[in-house]
CSV table of C-alpha atoms in Angstrom, one decimal:
chain,number,residue,atom,x,y,z
A,192,UNK,CA,-0.3,-0.5,0.3
A,193,UNK,CA,3.7,2.3,1.0
A,194,UNK,CA,4.5,2.2,-1.9
A,195,UNK,CA,0.9,2.8,-4.4
A,196,UNK,CA,0.7,6.3,-2.6
A,197,UNK,CA,4.1,7.6,-4.5
A,198,UNK,CA,5.3,8.9,-7.6
A,199,UNK,CA,8.1,10.1,-9.3
A,200,UNK,CA,12.0,8.7,-6.5
A,201,UNK,CA,9.9,8.1,-3.3
A,202,UNK,CA,8.5,5.1,-5.7
A,203,UNK,CA,11.4,3.3,-6.1
A,204,UNK,CA,13.3,4.1,-3.2
A,205,UNK,CA,12.2,1.6,-0.1
A,206,UNK,CA,13.6,3.0,2.6
A,207,UNK,CA,11.7,6.8,1.8
A,208,UNK,CA,10.6,8.7,4.8
A,209,UNK,CA,8.7,11.6,4.2
A,210,UNK,CA,6.1,12.9,1.7
A,211,UNK,CA,6.3,11.7,-1.7
A,212,UNK,CA,3.8,15.8,-2.4
A,213,UNK,CA,2.8,14.2,-5.6
A,214,UNK,CA,1.5,10.7,-4.2
A,215,UNK,CA,0.4,13.9,-0.7
A,216,UNK,CA,-1.3,16.1,-4.1
A,217,UNK,CA,-4.1,12.7,-5.1
A,218,UNK,CA,-5.2,11.8,-1.2
A,219,UNK,CA,-6.4,15.2,-0.6
A,220,UNK,CA,-7.6,15.8,-3.4
A,221,UNK,CA,-9.5,12.0,-2.9
A,222,UNK,CA,-10.2,12.8,0.6
A,223,UNK,CA,-11.2,16.9,-1.0
A,224,UNK,CA,-14.3,14.4,-2.5
A,225,UNK,CA,-14.7,11.3,-0.7
A,226,UNK,CA,-15.6,15.0,2.5
A,227,UNK,CA,-17.9,17.2,-0.6
A,228,UNK,CA,-19.6,13.8,-1.4
A,229,UNK,CA,-21.1,13.5,2.3
A,230,UNK,CA,-21.3,16.9,2.8
A,231,UNK,CA,-23.1,16.6,-0.3
A,232,UNK,CA,-25.4,13.5,0.6
A,233,UNK,CA,-26.1,14.9,4.8
A,234,UNK,CA,-27.2,18.7,2.5
A,235,UNK,CA,-30.1,16.8,0.9
A,236,UNK,CA,-30.8,13.9,2.9
A,237,UNK,CA,-32.2,16.4,6.4
A,238,UNK,CA,-33.2,13.4,8.7
A,239,UNK,CA,-37.4,13.1,9.0
A,240,UNK,CA,-39.0,14.6,12.1
A,241,UNK,CA,-39.6,12.0,14.6
A,242,UNK,CA,-36.8,9.3,12.3
A,243,UNK,CA,-33.6,9.0,15.2
A,244,UNK,CA,-30.7,10.7,13.6
A,245,UNK,CA,-28.1,9.1,15.1
A,246,UNK,CA,-26.6,7.7,11.5
A,247,UNK,CA,-26.9,11.5,10.3
A,248,UNK,CA,-24.6,13.0,13.5
A,249,UNK,CA,-22.6,10.3,12.6
A,250,UNK,CA,-22.2,10.4,8.8
A,251,UNK,CA,-21.3,15.0,10.0
A,252,UNK,CA,-18.9,13.6,12.2
A,253,UNK,CA,-17.1,11.6,10.0
A,254,UNK,CA,-16.7,14.4,7.4
A,255,UNK,CA,-15.4,17.4,10.5
A,256,UNK,CA,-13.6,14.9,10.7
A,257,UNK,CA,-12.5,14.3,7.0
A,258,UNK,CA,-11.8,17.8,6.8
A,259,UNK,CA,-8.9,18.2,10.5
A,260,UNK,CA,-7.7,16.4,8.0
A,261,UNK,CA,-6.7,18.4,4.9
A,262,UNK,CA,-5.9,20.4,7.1
A,263,UNK,CA,-3.3,19.2,8.2
A,264,UNK,CA,-2.4,17.9,4.7
A,265,UNK,CA,-2.6,21.0,3.6
A,266,UNK,CA,-0.2,22.4,6.1
A,267,UNK,CA,2.2,19.4,5.3
A,268,UNK,CA,1.7,19.8,1.4
A,269,UNK,CA,3.1,22.7,2.3
A,270,UNK,CA,5.6,23.0,3.6
A,271,UNK,CA,6.5,19.8,1.5
A,272,UNK,CA,6.8,21.7,-1.9
A,273,UNK,CA,8.8,24.8,-0.4
A,274,UNK,CA,11.3,22.6,1.1
A,275,UNK,CA,12.0,20.2,-1.1
A,276,UNK,CA,15.9,18.2,0.5
A,277,UNK,CA,18.5,18.7,-2.7
A,278,UNK,CA,17.1,21.7,-4.4
A,279,UNK,CA,12.7,23.1,-4.4
A,280,UNK,CA,11.0,22.8,-7.4
A,281,UNK,CA,7.6,25.9,-7.1
A,282,UNK,CA,5.0,24.1,-6.9
A,283,UNK,CA,1.7,26.5,-6.3
A,284,UNK,CA,0.0,25.4,-2.7
A,285,UNK,CA,-2.7,22.9,-2.5
A,286,UNK,CA,-5.5,25.4,-0.9
A,287,UNK,CA,-8.7,23.0,-1.1
A,288,UNK,CA,-12.5,24.0,-1.7
A,289,UNK,CA,-14.7,24.7,1.6
A,290,UNK,CA,-17.6,22.0,2.0
A,291,UNK,CA,-20.9,23.0,2.4
A,292,UNK,CA,-22.6,24.1,5.4
A,293,UNK,CA,-24.1,21.7,8.4
A,294,UNK,CA,-28.0,21.3,8.2
A,295,UNK,CA,-28.8,23.6,11.0
A,296,UNK,CA,-25.7,25.0,11.7
A,297,UNK,CA,-23.8,21.9,13.4
A,298,UNK,CA,-20.3,23.9,14.9
A,299,UNK,CA,-17.1,23.1,13.6
A,300,UNK,CA,-13.6,21.3,14.7
A,301,UNK,CA,-12.2,25.1,16.2
A,302,UNK,CA,-15.9,26.0,18.4
A,303,UNK,CA,-18.5,28.4,17.1
A,304,UNK,CA,-20.4,27.5,13.7
A,305,UNK,CA,-18.9,27.2,10.4
A,306,UNK,CA,-18.9,27.4,7.0
A,307,UNK,CA,-16.4,25.5,5.8
A,308,UNK,CA,-12.6,22.8,7.6
A,309,UNK,CA,-10.6,24.8,9.5
A,310,UNK,CA,-7.5,25.7,7.9
A,311,UNK,CA,-9.1,26.6,4.5
A,312,UNK,CA,-10.4,28.9,2.0
A,313,UNK,CA,-13.9,29.4,2.8
A,314,UNK,CA,-16.4,32.6,2.1
A,315,UNK,CA,-16.1,35.8,4.8
A,316,UNK,CA,-18.8,33.9,7.1
A,317,UNK,CA,-16.9,34.5,10.9
A,318,UNK,CA,-15.6,37.9,11.8
A,319,UNK,CA,-12.0,38.4,9.8
A,320,UNK,CA,-9.2,37.4,12.9
A,321,UNK,CA,-11.6,35.0,14.8
A,322,UNK,CA,-10.1,32.3,16.5
A,323,UNK,CA,-10.4,29.1,14.5
A,324,UNK,CA,-11.6,31.4,11.4
A,325,UNK,CA,-10.2,29.5,8.4
A,326,UNK,CA,-8.1,30.3,5.4
A,327,UNK,CA,-9.9,32.6,3.2
A,328,UNK,CA,-9.2,31.8,-0.6
A,329,UNK,CA,-10.1,30.3,-4.1
A,330,UNK,CA,-9.5,26.1,-4.2
A,331,UNK,CA,-6.1,26.8,-6.6
A,332,UNK,CA,-5.1,22.5,-8.8
A,333,UNK,CA,-0.9,22.6,-8.6
A,334,UNK,CA,-0.1,21.7,-11.8
A,335,UNK,CA,-0.1,17.3,-12.4
A,336,UNK,CA,4.2,17.0,-12.5
A,337,UNK,CA,6.3,15.4,-10.4
A,338,UNK,CA,7.9,17.4,-7.1
A,339,UNK,CA,10.9,14.7,-6.0
A,340,UNK,CA,10.3,12.7,-2.7
A,341,UNK,CA,11.0,15.8,0.6
A,342,UNK,CA,11.4,14.8,4.5
A,343,UNK,CA,10.2,18.7,5.2
A,344,UNK,CA,5.9,18.5,5.8
A,345,UNK,CA,6.8,14.7,7.0
A,346,UNK,CA,6.9,15.4,10.9
A,347,UNK,CA,7.8,19.4,10.9
A,348,UNK,CA,5.2,21.4,11.5
A,349,UNK,CA,6.8,24.0,12.7
A,350,UNK,CA,5.1,26.7,16.2
A,351,UNK,CA,1.6,26.0,15.2
A,352,UNK,CA,-0.5,23.1,14.3
A,353,UNK,CA,-2.3,24.4,11.7
A,354,UNK,CA,-2.9,27.2,9.1
A,355,UNK,CA,-5.6,28.5,10.0
A,356,UNK,CA,-3.1,29.2,14.0
A,357,UNK,CA,-0.5,30.4,12.1
A,358,UNK,CA,-2.7,32.3,9.7
A,359,UNK,CA,-4.3,34.3,12.3
A,360,UNK,CA,-0.1,34.7,14.4
A,361,UNK,CA,0.6,36.5,11.1
A,362,UNK,CA,-3.1,38.6,10.7
A,363,UNK,CA,-2.4,40.0,14.5
A,364,UNK,CA,1.2,40.8,13.3
A,365,UNK,CA,0.6,42.3,10.8
A,366,UNK,CA,-2.1,44.3,12.4
A,367,UNK,CA,0.6,45.6,14.9
A,368,UNK,CA,3.6,46.8,11.8
A,369,UNK,CA,0.0,48.1,10.5
A,370,UNK,CA,-0.2,50.3,13.7
A,371,UNK,CA,3.4,51.3,13.9
A,372,UNK,CA,2.7,52.6,10.5
A,373,UNK,CA,0.2,54.4,10.5
A,374,UNK,CA,1.5,55.9,14.4
A,375,UNK,CA,5.0,56.9,13.9
A,376,UNK,CA,5.9,54.4,16.3
A,377,UNK,CA,8.5,51.5,16.0
A,378,UNK,CA,7.5,48.0,15.0
A,379,UNK,CA,7.0,45.7,18.5
A,380,UNK,CA,10.0,43.2,19.2
A,381,UNK,CA,7.9,40.8,19.3
A,382,UNK,CA,6.7,41.4,16.2
A,383,UNK,CA,10.6,40.5,14.3
A,384,UNK,CA,10.0,37.5,16.9
A,385,UNK,CA,7.9,35.6,15.1
A,386,UNK,CA,8.9,37.2,11.5
A,387,UNK,CA,12.5,35.6,12.8
A,388,UNK,CA,10.9,32.8,13.8
A,389,UNK,CA,8.7,31.9,11.5
A,390,UNK,CA,10.9,33.0,8.0
A,391,UNK,CA,10.1,29.1,7.4
A,392,UNK,CA,6.9,28.7,7.5
A,393,UNK,CA,4.5,28.8,4.8
A,394,UNK,CA,1.6,29.6,5.0
A,395,UNK,CA,2.7,32.4,7.8
A,396,UNK,CA,3.9,34.3,5.7
A,397,UNK,CA,2.0,34.0,3.3
A,398,UNK,CA,-0.9,35.5,5.7
A,399,UNK,CA,1.4,37.9,6.5
A,400,UNK,CA,2.4,39.7,3.4
A,401,UNK,CA,-0.9,38.9,1.8
A,402,UNK,CA,-2.6,41.2,4.9
A,403,UNK,CA,-0.1,43.9,4.6
A,404,UNK,CA,1.0,44.0,0.9
A,405,UNK,CA,3.6,45.6,-0.8
A,406,UNK,CA,3.2,49.2,0.4
A,407,UNK,CA,3.5,48.1,4.3
A,408,UNK,CA,6.1,45.6,3.4
A,409,UNK,CA,8.8,48.2,2.6
A,410,UNK,CA,7.4,50.4,5.0
A,411,UNK,CA,9.3,47.7,7.5
A,412,UNK,CA,12.0,47.1,5.4
A,413,UNK,CA,12.1,50.8,7.0
A,414,UNK,CA,11.3,50.4,10.4
A,415,UNK,CA,14.1,47.4,10.0
A,416,UNK,CA,16.4,50.2,9.8
A,417,UNK,CA,19.2,48.1,8.6
A,418,UNK,CA,19.7,45.9,11.6
A,419,UNK,CA,20.9,42.4,9.7
A,420,UNK,CA,18.7,39.7,11.8
A,421,UNK,CA,15.7,41.6,10.5
A,422,UNK,CA,16.1,42.5,7.1
A,423,UNK,CA,17.9,38.6,6.6
A,424,UNK,CA,14.5,37.9,8.7
A,425,UNK,CA,12.4,39.6,5.9
A,426,UNK,CA,14.4,38.1,3.4
A,427,UNK,CA,13.9,34.5,4.6
A,428,UNK,CA,10.5,35.2,4.7
A,429,UNK,CA,9.3,37.4,1.1
A,430,UNK,CA,11.3,33.9,-0.4
A,431,UNK,CA,8.7,31.6,1.3
A,432,UNK,CA,6.3,34.0,0.9
A,433,UNK,CA,6.7,33.5,-2.9
A,434,UNK,CA,6.5,30.3,-3.3
A,435,UNK,CA,3.2,30.4,-2.3
A,436,UNK,CA,1.3,34.4,-3.1
A,437,UNK,CA,0.9,35.9,-5.7
A,438,UNK,CA,4.4,37.9,-6.2
A,439,UNK,CA,4.4,39.4,-10.0
A,440,UNK,CA,5.4,42.8,-11.7
A,441,UNK,CA,2.5,44.4,-10.7
A,442,UNK,CA,3.2,43.6,-6.5
A,443,UNK,CA,6.3,44.4,-7.3
A,444,UNK,CA,6.3,47.9,-9.0
A,445,UNK,CA,4.2,49.0,-6.1
A,446,UNK,CA,6.9,47.5,-3.4
A,447,UNK,CA,10.0,48.8,-5.1
A,448,UNK,CA,8.1,52.6,-5.4
A,449,UNK,CA,6.9,52.2,-2.0
A,450,UNK,CA,11.2,52.4,-0.9
A,451,UNK,CA,11.5,55.0,-3.0
A,452,UNK,CA,9.2,57.1,-1.0
A,453,UNK,CA,10.5,56.2,2.0
A,454,UNK,CA,13.9,56.0,0.3
A,455,UNK,CA,14.5,52.6,1.7
A,456,UNK,CA,14.8,51.8,-2.5
A,457,UNK,CA,18.0,50.0,-2.4
A,458,UNK,CA,17.8,48.6,0.5
A,459,UNK,CA,14.5,47.2,-0.7
A,460,UNK,CA,16.3,45.3,-4.1
A,461,UNK,CA,18.8,44.0,-1.9
A,462,UNK,CA,16.1,42.3,0.0
A,463,UNK,CA,14.5,40.4,-2.7
A,464,UNK,CA,18.0,39.7,-5.2
A,465,UNK,CA,18.7,38.0,-1.6
A,466,UNK,CA,16.1,36.5,-0.5
A,467,UNK,CA,15.0,32.9,-2.3
A,468,UNK,CA,12.5,34.0,-4.4
A,469,UNK,CA,10.4,31.4,-6.1
A,470,UNK,CA,11.5,30.8,-10.1
A,471,UNK,CA,8.2,32.9,-10.7
A,472,UNK,CA,9.5,35.7,-9.2
A,473,UNK,CA,12.5,36.1,-9.1
A,474,UNK,CA,11.5,36.0,-13.4
A,475,UNK,CA,9.3,39.0,-12.6
A,476,UNK,CA,11.7,41.2,-11.0
A,477,UNK,CA,14.5,40.2,-13.9
A,478,UNK,CA,11.7,41.4,-16.2
A,479,UNK,CA,10.9,44.7,-14.2
A,480,UNK,CA,14.9,45.7,-13.8
A,481,UNK,CA,15.3,45.1,-17.4
A,482,UNK,CA,12.9,47.6,-17.9
A,483,UNK,CA,14.2,50.1,-14.8
A,484,UNK,CA,17.9,49.2,-15.8
A,485,UNK,CA,17.3,48.1,-12.0
């Protein structure tokens, strides 16, 4: 069974003890399909009055279990493709579609009524940033090409157990950065500590820079005041984020324009060129340099 779950190099290595991203992608797709099928049936077949709902509740529990597993597996997949062993490949992250809400608004696994699973993209029904609020993102299917097996994500999930926990921490830090920039105050030391500790976390960095946007990201470069440790954290976190967040020519242009206004364009360029950017972001940066003359 284990060999059947592998593809590419992992299928030929009986000692492989990590994650095979294409195989994990297939597992996530299959679990998504199963979870959607269960939830779809539940939504269309509510128990008639007076009929015991024991089996219905059990099926609902299975759907919620599948939702939990999707959040965990998606986080492992994102870690695996962001930190491949022996060289990287640029594969978009998996964003599993959310199931429909259970009839009657049954509580989700994280507590409270939720329309989908924790860690999954979903419409903005709960209040933004609320505990247990899932990522909101439309499904993005990774291309069906081979990625090398990796040990990252097999046991190392960073400082957060789930995608929504990482995103919640990132949103809080982004709000702290925005408030400091708005009020002309220093960025709190706790934000820099979190950024250094989670610079290689794909879910934290994606949520952080998605919430910050290019202008506030440039303001964060200024707020580093040339501190080597802070600039290193910015390089690493921007590089990690670029594998998941769309950092195209438009994003880069806005980032550099704001850095120019803040008087830190040379430093911002050093941060970008020193970062381990995704292939598509490197290409966008190269094209921007050609047009802007550096």
